[in-house]
mmCIF file of C-alpha atoms and ligand atoms in Angstrom:
data_model
loop_
_atom_site.group_PDB
_atom_site.id
_atom_site.type_symbol
_atom_site.label_atom_id
_atom_site.label_comp_id
_atom_site.label_asym_id
_atom_site.label_seq_id
_atom_site.Cartn_x
_atom_site.Cartn_y
_atom_site.Cartn_z
ATOM 1 C CA MET A 1 0.000 0.000 0.000
ATOM 2 C CA VAL A 2 1.277 3.490 -0.839
ATOM 3 C CA LYS A 3 0.958 5.719 2.228
ATOM 4 C CA PRO A 4 -0.150 9.324 1.715
ATOM 5 C CA GLN A 5 2.922 11.494 1.271
ATOM 6 C CA LEU A 6 3.892 14.824 -0.192
ATOM 7 C CA THR A 7 5.436 15.160 -3.638
ATOM 8 C CA ILE A 8 6.893 18.059 -5.611
ATOM 9 C CA GLN A 9 6.490 18.729 -9.317
ATOM 10 C CA LEU A 10 9.843 19.001 -11.055
ATOM 11 C CA SER A 11 10.376 21.278 -14.058
ATOM 12 C CA ASP A 12 10.084 18.264 -16.388
ATOM 13 C CA THR A 13 7.146 15.843 -16.227
ATOM 14 C CA GLN A 14 8.159 13.999 -13.032
ATOM 15 C CA ARG A 15 7.067 14.394 -9.431
ATOM 16 C CA ILE A 16 9.469 13.584 -6.601
ATOM 17 C CA PRO A 17 8.418 12.380 -3.126
ATOM 18 C CA GLN A 18 9.466 15.030 -0.612
ATOM 19 C CA VAL A 19 10.939 12.510 1.840
ATOM 20 C CA GLY A 20 13.420 9.905 0.655
ATOM 21 C CA LEU A 21 15.847 7.501 2.286
ATOM 22 C CA GLY A 22 19.544 8.453 2.173
ATOM 23 C CA VAL A 23 22.096 5.635 2.318
ATOM 24 C CA TRP A 24 25.509 7.326 2.502
ATOM 25 C CA GLN A 25 27.912 5.379 4.752
ATOM 26 C CA ALA A 26 25.734 2.265 4.698
ATOM 27 C CA SER A 27 27.330 -0.992 3.568
ATOM 28 C CA ASP A 28 25.725 -3.038 0.790
ATOM 29 C CA THR A 29 24.174 -5.286 3.448
ATOM 30 C CA ASP A 30 22.851 -2.416 5.571
ATOM 31 C CA ALA A 31 21.593 -0.510 2.529
ATOM 32 C CA ARG A 32 19.751 -3.614 1.319
ATOM 33 C CA THR A 33 17.909 -3.993 4.628
ATOM 34 C CA ALA A 34 17.303 -0.260 5.055
ATOM 35 C CA VAL A 35 15.829 0.098 1.549
ATOM 36 C CA ARG A 36 13.551 -2.874 2.081
ATOM 37 C CA THR A 37 12.406 -1.537 5.471
ATOM 38 C CA ALA A 38 11.828 1.938 4.050
ATOM 39 C CA LEU A 39 9.772 0.685 1.101
ATOM 40 C CA GLU A 40 7.698 -1.491 3.416
ATOM 41 C CA GLU A 41 7.090 1.614 5.561
ATOM 42 C CA GLY A 42 5.821 3.545 2.554
ATOM 43 C CA TYR A 43 8.887 5.446 1.338
ATOM 44 C CA ARG A 44 8.983 5.696 -2.451
ATOM 45 C CA HIS A 45 12.272 7.547 -2.863
ATOM 46 C CA VAL A 46 15.853 6.336 -2.334
ATOM 47 C CA ASP A 47 19.060 8.362 -2.732
ATOM 48 C CA THR A 48 22.358 6.619 -3.442
ATOM 49 C CA ALA A 49 25.545 7.385 -5.410
ATOM 50 C CA SER A 50 28.270 5.378 -7.098
ATOM 51 C CA ILE A 51 30.798 6.601 -4.493
ATOM 52 C CA TYR A 52 28.668 5.173 -1.649
ATOM 53 C CA GLY A 53 29.641 1.686 -2.810
ATOM 54 C CA ASN A 54 26.186 0.301 -2.044
ATOM 55 C CA GLU A 55 24.274 0.458 -5.332
ATOM 56 C CA LYS A 56 24.193 -3.351 -5.439
ATOM 57 C CA GLY A 57 22.634 -3.489 -1.960
ATOM 58 C CA VAL A 58 20.144 -0.763 -2.871
ATOM 59 C CA GLY A 59 19.045 -2.717 -5.958
ATOM 60 C CA GLU A 60 18.671 -5.887 -3.899
ATOM 61 C CA GLY A 61 16.608 -4.009 -1.313
ATOM 62 C CA LEU A 62 14.280 -2.788 -4.072
ATOM 63 C CA ARG A 63 13.735 -6.340 -5.263
ATOM 64 C CA ASP A 64 13.392 -7.751 -1.715
ATOM 65 C CA ALA A 65 10.585 -5.278 -1.001
ATOM 66 C CA GLY A 66 8.806 -6.280 -4.200
ATOM 67 C CA THR A 67 7.631 -2.723 -4.879
ATOM 68 C CA ALA A 68 6.939 -2.131 -8.568
ATOM 69 C CA ARG A 69 9.901 -0.372 -10.167
ATOM 70 C CA GLU A 70 7.772 2.470 -11.523
ATOM 71 C CA GLN A 71 6.550 3.292 -8.006
ATOM 72 C CA VAL A 72 10.026 4.013 -6.666
ATOM 73 C CA PHE A 73 11.929 7.239 -7.302
ATOM 74 C CA LEU A 74 15.567 6.135 -7.458
ATOM 75 C CA THR A 75 18.508 8.551 -7.571
ATOM 76 C CA THR A 76 22.184 7.946 -8.204
ATOM 77 C CA LYS A 77 25.115 10.248 -8.907
ATOM 78 C CA ILE A 78 28.167 10.533 -11.144
ATOM 79 C CA TRP A 79 31.321 10.727 -9.042
ATOM 80 C CA ASN A 80 34.196 13.180 -9.460
ATOM 81 C CA ASP A 81 36.414 10.634 -11.233
ATOM 82 C CA ALA A 82 33.927 10.307 -14.094
ATOM 83 C CA HIS A 83 33.594 13.866 -15.361
ATOM 84 C CA GLY A 84 33.398 14.399 -19.137
ATOM 85 C CA PHE A 85 30.884 13.075 -21.666
ATOM 86 C CA ASP A 86 32.303 9.588 -22.243
ATOM 87 C CA ALA A 87 33.347 8.876 -18.665
ATOM 88 C CA ALA A 88 29.982 9.988 -17.258
ATOM 89 C CA THR A 89 28.101 7.935 -19.863
ATOM 90 C CA ALA A 90 30.144 4.853 -18.949
ATOM 91 C CA ALA A 91 29.714 5.518 -15.200
ATOM 92 C CA LEU A 92 25.930 5.583 -15.599
ATOM 93 C CA GLU A 93 26.015 2.199 -17.369
ATOM 94 C CA GLU A 94 28.018 0.770 -14.472
ATOM 95 C CA SER A 95 25.582 2.207 -11.923
ATOM 96 C CA LEU A 96 22.594 0.754 -13.788
ATOM 97 C CA GLU A 97 24.305 -2.615 -13.840
ATOM 98 C CA ARG A 98 25.061 -2.560 -10.093
ATOM 99 C CA LEU A 99 21.544 -1.359 -9.273
ATOM 100 C CA ASN A 100 20.195 -3.936 -11.730
ATOM 101 C CA VAL A 101 17.644 -1.482 -13.168
ATOM 102 C CA GLU A 102 16.952 -0.225 -16.687
ATOM 103 C CA TYR A 103 16.818 3.432 -15.683
ATOM 104 C CA VAL A 104 17.162 5.762 -12.719
ATOM 105 C CA ASP A 105 14.540 8.390 -11.937
ATOM 106 C CA LEU A 106 17.146 11.012 -11.203
ATOM 107 C CA LEU A 107 20.802 11.208 -12.175
ATOM 108 C CA LEU A 108 22.963 13.884 -10.557
ATOM 109 C CA VAL A 109 26.428 15.293 -11.144
ATOM 110 C CA HIS A 110 27.709 14.754 -7.579
ATOM 111 C CA TRP A 111 30.090 17.769 -7.357
ATOM 112 C CA PRO A 112 31.068 20.453 -9.867
ATOM 113 C CA THR A 113 34.811 19.893 -9.115
ATOM 114 C CA PRO A 114 35.771 23.282 -10.560
ATOM 115 C CA SER A 115 39.475 22.354 -10.702
ATOM 116 C CA GLN A 116 38.634 19.890 -13.504
ATOM 117 C CA ASP A 117 36.496 22.495 -15.291
ATOM 118 C CA ASN A 118 34.624 19.739 -17.111
ATOM 119 C CA TYR A 119 31.165 19.751 -15.536
ATOM 120 C CA VAL A 120 29.489 21.199 -18.641
ATOM 121 C CA ASN A 121 30.561 18.142 -20.676
ATOM 122 C CA THR A 122 29.416 15.889 -17.843
ATOM 123 C CA TRP A 123 26.078 17.688 -17.909
ATOM 124 C CA ARG A 124 25.802 17.029 -21.675
ATOM 125 C CA ALA A 125 26.121 13.300 -20.913
ATOM 126 C CA LEU A 126 23.231 13.573 -18.442
ATOM 127 C CA ILE A 127 21.073 15.408 -20.984
ATOM 128 C CA ASN A 128 21.834 12.591 -23.402
ATOM 129 C CA ALA A 129 20.980 9.965 -20.756
ATOM 130 C CA GLN A 130 17.607 11.605 -20.290
ATOM 131 C CA ARG A 131 17.011 11.595 -24.062
ATOM 132 C CA ASN A 132 17.754 7.891 -24.302
ATOM 133 C CA GLY A 133 15.585 7.021 -21.300
ATOM 134 C CA LYS A 134 18.311 5.878 -18.906
ATOM 135 C CA ALA A 135 17.608 8.782 -16.544
ATOM 136 C CA ARG A 136 14.053 10.095 -16.300
ATOM 137 C CA SER A 137 15.229 13.395 -14.777
ATOM 138 C CA VAL A 138 18.642 15.002 -14.539
ATOM 139 C CA GLY A 139 20.061 17.353 -11.965
ATOM 140 C CA VAL A 140 23.138 18.324 -9.996
ATOM 141 C CA SER A 141 24.477 18.369 -6.475
ATOM 142 C CA ASN A 142 26.653 20.888 -4.681
ATOM 143 C CA PHE A 143 26.495 23.434 -7.519
ATOM 144 C CA ASN A 144 26.609 27.108 -6.629
ATOM 145 C CA GLN A 145 24.701 29.786 -8.518
ATOM 146 C CA ASP A 146 27.550 30.454 -10.988
ATOM 147 C CA HIS A 147 27.892 26.765 -11.833
ATOM 148 C CA LEU A 148 24.137 26.511 -12.440
ATOM 149 C CA GLN A 149 24.099 29.597 -14.628
ATOM 150 C CA ARG A 150 26.961 28.254 -16.721
ATOM 151 C CA LEU A 151 25.097 24.978 -17.378
ATOM 152 C CA ILE A 152 22.057 26.922 -18.515
ATOM 153 C CA ASP A 153 24.044 29.372 -20.641
ATOM 154 C CA GLU A 154 26.102 26.692 -22.374
ATOM 155 C CA THR A 155 23.499 23.946 -22.872
ATOM 156 C CA GLY A 156 20.122 25.670 -22.562
ATOM 157 C CA VAL A 157 19.038 22.944 -20.131
ATOM 158 C CA ALA A 158 18.539 23.675 -16.428
ATOM 159 C CA PRO A 159 18.898 20.890 -13.848
ATOM 160 C CA VAL A 160 15.552 19.886 -12.304
ATOM 161 C CA LEU A 161 17.087 20.091 -8.850
ATOM 162 C CA ASN A 162 20.242 20.841 -6.923
ATOM 163 C CA GLN A 163 21.008 18.605 -3.937
ATOM 164 C CA ILE A 164 22.907 20.713 -1.397
ATOM 165 C CA GLU A 165 23.927 20.642 2.246
ATOM 166 C CA LEU A 166 20.893 22.024 4.066
ATOM 167 C CA HIS A 167 19.825 21.669 7.698
ATOM 168 C CA PRO A 168 18.856 24.031 10.535
ATOM 169 C CA PHE A 169 22.471 25.169 10.968
ATOM 170 C CA MET A 170 23.048 25.735 7.222
ATOM 171 C CA GLN A 171 19.818 27.037 5.717
ATOM 172 C CA GLN A 172 21.122 28.250 2.337
ATOM 173 C CA ALA A 173 18.657 31.141 1.900
ATOM 174 C CA ALA A 174 20.561 32.758 -0.996
ATOM 175 C CA LEU A 175 20.950 29.591 -3.026
ATOM 176 C CA ARG A 176 17.332 28.584 -2.354
ATOM 177 C CA SER A 177 16.138 31.871 -3.732
ATOM 178 C CA ALA A 178 18.425 31.533 -6.789
ATOM 179 C CA HIS A 179 16.941 28.072 -7.364
ATOM 180 C CA GLU A 180 13.456 29.493 -7.189
ATOM 181 C CA SER A 181 14.195 32.076 -9.847
ATOM 182 C CA MET A 182 15.754 29.395 -12.068
ATOM 183 C CA GLY A 183 12.898 26.869 -11.626
ATOM 184 C CA ILE A 184 15.218 24.425 -9.838
ATOM 185 C CA ALA A 185 13.967 22.388 -6.853
ATOM 186 C CA THR A 186 16.103 22.256 -3.706
ATOM 187 C CA GLN A 187 17.004 18.930 -2.150
ATOM 188 C CA SER A 188 18.547 18.863 1.324
ATOM 189 C CA TRP A 189 21.476 16.579 2.060
ATOM 190 C CA SER A 190 22.392 15.873 5.677
ATOM 191 C CA PRO A 191 18.885 17.162 6.526
ATOM 192 C CA LEU A 192 19.386 16.254 10.212
ATOM 193 C CA GLY A 193 22.835 17.862 10.253
ATOM 194 C CA GLN A 194 24.236 14.304 10.391
ATOM 195 C CA GLY A 195 22.424 13.947 13.700
ATOM 196 C CA SER A 196 23.957 17.100 15.235
ATOM 197 C CA ALA A 197 20.684 19.057 15.115
ATOM 198 C CA LEU A 198 18.785 16.405 17.066
ATOM 199 C CA THR A 199 19.954 17.594 20.483
ATOM 200 C CA ASN A 200 19.519 21.312 19.884
ATOM 201 C CA PRO A 201 17.413 22.823 22.716
ATOM 202 C CA ALA A 202 15.248 24.966 20.401
ATOM 203 C CA ILE A 203 14.423 21.938 18.252
ATOM 204 C CA LEU A 204 13.700 19.852 21.341
ATOM 205 C CA GLU A 205 11.332 22.529 22.605
ATOM 206 C CA VAL A 206 9.354 22.498 19.351
ATOM 207 C CA ALA A 207 9.370 18.688 19.461
ATOM 208 C CA GLN A 208 7.978 18.648 22.971
ATOM 209 C CA LYS A 209 5.263 21.134 22.046
ATOM 210 C CA HIS A 210 4.037 18.879 19.216
ATOM 211 C CA GLY A 211 4.634 15.557 20.973
ATOM 212 C CA ARG A 212 7.069 14.611 18.190
ATOM 213 C CA THR A 213 10.745 13.709 18.046
ATOM 214 C CA ALA A 214 13.487 16.163 17.099
ATOM 215 C CA ALA A 215 14.048 14.282 13.817
ATOM 216 C CA GLN A 216 10.364 14.559 12.914
ATOM 217 C CA VAL A 217 10.347 18.296 13.616
ATOM 218 C CA ILE A 218 13.419 18.864 11.442
ATOM 219 C CA ILE A 219 12.074 16.788 8.563
ATOM 220 C CA ARG A 220 8.743 18.606 8.836
ATOM 221 C CA TRP A 221 10.659 21.912 8.696
ATOM 222 C CA HIS A 222 12.199 20.849 5.357
ATOM 223 C CA LEU A 223 8.724 19.981 4.047
ATOM 224 C CA GLU A 224 7.234 23.302 5.141
ATOM 225 C CA LEU A 225 10.039 25.137 3.313
ATOM 226 C CA GLY A 226 9.207 23.250 0.107
ATOM 227 C CA LEU A 227 12.442 21.248 0.232
ATOM 228 C CA ILE A 228 13.051 17.585 -0.548
ATOM 229 C CA ALA A 229 14.744 15.805 2.378
ATOM 230 C CA ILE A 230 16.647 12.523 2.315
ATOM 231 C CA PRO A 231 17.343 11.578 5.956
ATOM 232 C CA LYS A 232 19.652 8.598 6.283
ATOM 233 C CA SER A 233 19.123 5.805 8.746
ATOM 234 C CA VAL A 234 19.886 2.118 8.869
ATOM 235 C CA THR A 235 17.874 1.722 12.087
ATOM 236 C CA PRO A 236 14.353 0.369 11.445
ATOM 237 C CA GLU A 237 12.629 2.425 14.203
ATOM 238 C CA ARG A 238 14.271 5.620 12.944
ATOM 239 C CA ILE A 239 13.406 4.858 9.319
ATOM 240 C CA ARG A 240 9.781 4.531 10.470
ATOM 241 C CA GLU A 241 9.958 7.640 12.675
ATOM 242 C CA ASN A 242 11.441 9.787 9.898
ATOM 243 C CA PHE A 243 8.539 8.980 7.577
ATOM 244 C CA ASN A 244 5.853 9.700 10.154
ATOM 245 C CA VAL A 245 5.764 13.417 9.359
ATOM 246 C CA PHE A 246 2.718 13.924 7.167
ATOM 247 C CA ASP A 247 0.082 14.475 9.859
ATOM 248 C CA PHE A 248 1.267 17.562 11.728
ATOM 249 C CA ALA A 249 2.413 21.080 10.893
ATOM 250 C CA LEU A 250 4.766 23.677 12.337
ATOM 251 C CA ASP A 251 3.424 27.124 13.107
ATOM 252 C CA ALA A 252 5.014 30.522 12.508
ATOM 253 C CA SER A 253 6.671 30.615 15.931
ATOM 254 C CA ASP A 254 8.211 27.145 15.395
ATOM 255 C CA LEU A 255 9.514 28.229 11.994
ATOM 256 C CA SER A 256 11.056 31.403 13.371
ATOM 257 C CA ALA A 257 12.695 29.499 16.269
ATOM 258 C CA ILE A 258 14.333 27.180 13.727
ATOM 259 C CA ALA A 259 15.212 30.047 11.361
ATOM 260 C CA ALA A 260 17.253 31.568 14.208
ATOM 261 C CA LEU A 261 19.538 28.495 14.311
ATOM 262 C CA ASP A 262 21.222 29.252 10.988
ATOM 263 C CA SER A 263 24.980 29.643 11.447
ATOM 264 C CA GLY A 264 26.005 29.164 7.810
ATOM 265 C CA LYS A 265 28.621 26.628 8.936
ATOM 266 C CA ARG A 266 29.120 23.669 6.636
ATOM 267 C CA LEU A 267 29.564 20.085 7.792
ATOM 268 C CA GLY A 268 30.811 19.067 4.364
ATOM 269 C CA PRO A 269 33.318 20.484 1.874
ATOM 270 C CA ASP A 270 32.969 23.816 0.087
ATOM 271 C CA PRO A 271 31.768 23.113 -3.484
ATOM 272 C CA SER A 272 33.739 26.032 -4.886
ATOM 273 C CA THR A 273 37.031 24.300 -3.987
ATOM 274 C CA PHE A 274 36.231 20.589 -3.488
ATOM 275 C CA GLY A 275 37.641 18.125 -6.019
HETATM 276 N N1 LIG B 1 25.205 15.065 -2.494
HETATM 277 C C1 LIG B 1 26.091 15.027 -1.520
HETATM 278 O O1 LIG B 1 27.228 15.487 -1.664
HETATM 279 C C2 LIG B 1 25.693 14.410 -0.226
HETATM 280 C C3 LIG B 1 26.501 14.575 0.910
HETATM 281 C C4 LIG B 1 26.079 14.004 2.103
HETATM 282 C C5 LIG B 1 24.889 13.286 2.155
HETATM 283 N N2 LIG B 1 24.134 13.111 1.023
HETATM 284 C C6 LIG B 1 22.859 12.345 1.032
HETATM 285 O O2 LIG B 1 22.066 12.814 2.116
HETATM 286 C C7 LIG B 1 21.725 11.717 2.948
HETATM 287 C C8 LIG B 1 21.528 12.161 4.375
HETATM 288 O O3 LIG B 1 22.669 12.822 4.876
HETATM 289 P P1 LIG B 1 23.616 12.216 6.019
HETATM 290 O O4 LIG B 1 23.604 10.736 5.948
HETATM 291 O O5 LIG B 1 24.923 12.913 5.876
HETATM 292 O O6 LIG B 1 23.006 12.773 7.376
HETATM 293 P P2 LIG B 1 21.565 12.921 8.073
HETATM 294 O O7 LIG B 1 20.518 12.222 7.313
HETATM 295 O O8 LIG B 1 21.415 14.348 8.378
HETATM 296 O O9 LIG B 1 21.845 12.159 9.448
HETATM 297 C C9 LIG B 1 22.094 10.778 9.475
HETATM 298 C C10 LIG B 1 22.511 10.397 10.905
HETATM 299 O O10 LIG B 1 21.429 10.627 11.802
HETATM 300 C C11 LIG B 1 21.047 9.393 12.427
HETATM 301 N N3 LIG B 1 19.570 9.402 12.474
HETATM 302 C C12 LIG B 1 18.710 9.315 11.426
HETATM 303 N N4 LIG B 1 17.427 9.391 11.846
HETATM 304 C C13 LIG B 1 17.483 9.522 13.183
HETATM 305 C C14 LIG B 1 16.483 9.603 14.181
HETATM 306 N N5 LIG B 1 15.189 9.592 13.882
HETATM 307 N N6 LIG B 1 16.893 9.711 15.487
HETATM 308 C C15 LIG B 1 18.207 9.722 15.811
HETATM 309 N N7 LIG B 1 19.198 9.640 14.901
HETATM 310 C C16 LIG B 1 18.834 9.525 13.606
HETATM 311 C C17 LIG B 1 21.602 8.281 11.558
HETATM 312 O O11 LIG B 1 21.917 7.146 12.335
HETATM 313 P P3 LIG B 1 21.604 5.598 11.931
HETATM 314 O O12 LIG B 1 21.799 5.420 10.454
HETATM 315 O O13 LIG B 1 22.637 4.860 12.728
HETATM 316 O O14 LIG B 1 20.214 5.301 12.385
HETATM 317 C C18 LIG B 1 22.870 8.932 11.024
HETATM 318 O O15 LIG B 1 23.915 8.849 11.987
HETATM 319 C C19 LIG B 1 22.912 10.754 2.748
HETATM 320 O O16 LIG B 1 22.656 9.452 3.219
HETATM 321 C C20 LIG B 1 23.079 10.852 1.261
HETATM 322 O O17 LIG B 1 22.076 10.080 0.608
HETATM 323 C C21 LIG B 1 24.526 13.673 -0.153
#
């Protein structure tokens, strides 16, 4: 049974479920079990990447759950060692083989890696993958506004979304508003701040007020901001908890308490220098 959940219309024809399961730092075995658990709980969106080394486990989890392929929104990413048209095209084939699927729903360029200065050619490979049906939608991750503009200027094709570090301590207001003006959806990676936001007193206060957990409040905050969140967990109770967010809402005072937590400090690398 598909549980009621929120989805967002992308700039192409696809809709993306607003909550997905992240699987970074999960082994093949753990990813397999986590994906199966998540699909059984009602998730219909899974986020992996070739660099995570668990695409095989993710594919096995999809088959274990028995959910019809077309009901699952599956994302993978092209790693930094596969920039350029031919290398990215070959990397996608390898990902599809490991996942054991005919297509992914979303293919992302994982990082712009400006030192290689090759992301426009990589992007052309993704546009081609969408044309030949191997990726239903194509987007990017960790791109700043200049990188996005260059893709649009040089290819005429905007990514459907940009997956960026985004959590209560790193709220990315400027990039979110650039996305909005470019028709690009925002997807939040490390939506729980890799767990660091779960013990914040302001979050805990909001959680107590609603009789929810800190994780649920943070995921709900992403939803209320129109973001797509991909919390990672390999723990069955947490996978369940993180999806139980569609039956409550935050009010203006909750949103302003969380807005005040923004420090602009990254947990991950700076995209303008990484790679
Ligand atoms: N595009 C990129 O460059 C990029 C970079 C980083 C991440 N990502 C994507 O974003 C996903 C999420 O980011 P993330 O894994 O860095 O961090 P996250 O989702 O913010 O936090 C994950 C951590 O929180 C714990 N956790 C999850 N739910 C919890 C709950 N309800 N209560 C208590 N603890 C909970 C998890 O533990 P357990 O697993 O042990 O339960 C794990 O340690 C990744 O898996 C990946 O798919 C993308």
